[in-house]
């Protein structure tokens, strides 16, 4: 492959990612504004674990509960992961232009239905995170709800609080650690 072909491929990929991000963000803004009209601005925080280093495993945690975010962060920190924590679907879609190894997704986000967010992540072929494992977390779910989320494309469902051994099992199962 020549230098021009590599540059062109990179340019096409970058434009595809930007177009995907724009389309997904617009879809979620439209949905979120009609679903939760009182939502003003979602909170978003990124947590750097140890050193900022591209070799660290990148994980996205989508949860509107700061305590649950901190628990997830503390457990994953023990496994040398870089964790982006966001508290809304809108913020999550903006983060999805970066490749992640695992996505932890809470049920009942303030600005979007969990079903819609899962569908947006899984259905867009240009999304670099389309096949990334999604681990759904909730404080409670019925068996029917669990089956529904698994059918939508979630890889696993965990009931909170998730223990350190569960995080370790997830990271091993998806070849993040050995």
C-alpha angles and dihedrals in degrees: 000000000000126000092255092051091050091049091047092049091049091048092049091048092048092049091047091052092048091048091048091049092049093048094046094045091050092049092051093044090054092047096040096049093054095040097048109017093173093061107114110178126342119237115241130184133172119205120206113208116209107316125001098248130157090218091066117098111260116221129178118215115193110190132132092207111089093201092054089047090053092049091050091046094049094049095046091046088067088062096050096253130155107225128197108199119197130172103209142044090241092057091044092055090052089054094050093085085081121071116249131189096213136007119210108201127190122211119242104031115186098243107034145025113259089230092057094048093049090049092050092051095045102038103054109086092197092060110108088208096050094114099031112124113263116206110196117210130192140156089234139002135169119237089249091054091049091052090048093053092046089052090052091058107273111143099209140358123219129185115225137281093054112202126223091251089056092052089049091050091050092049091048094045091054094043095247091127132011 
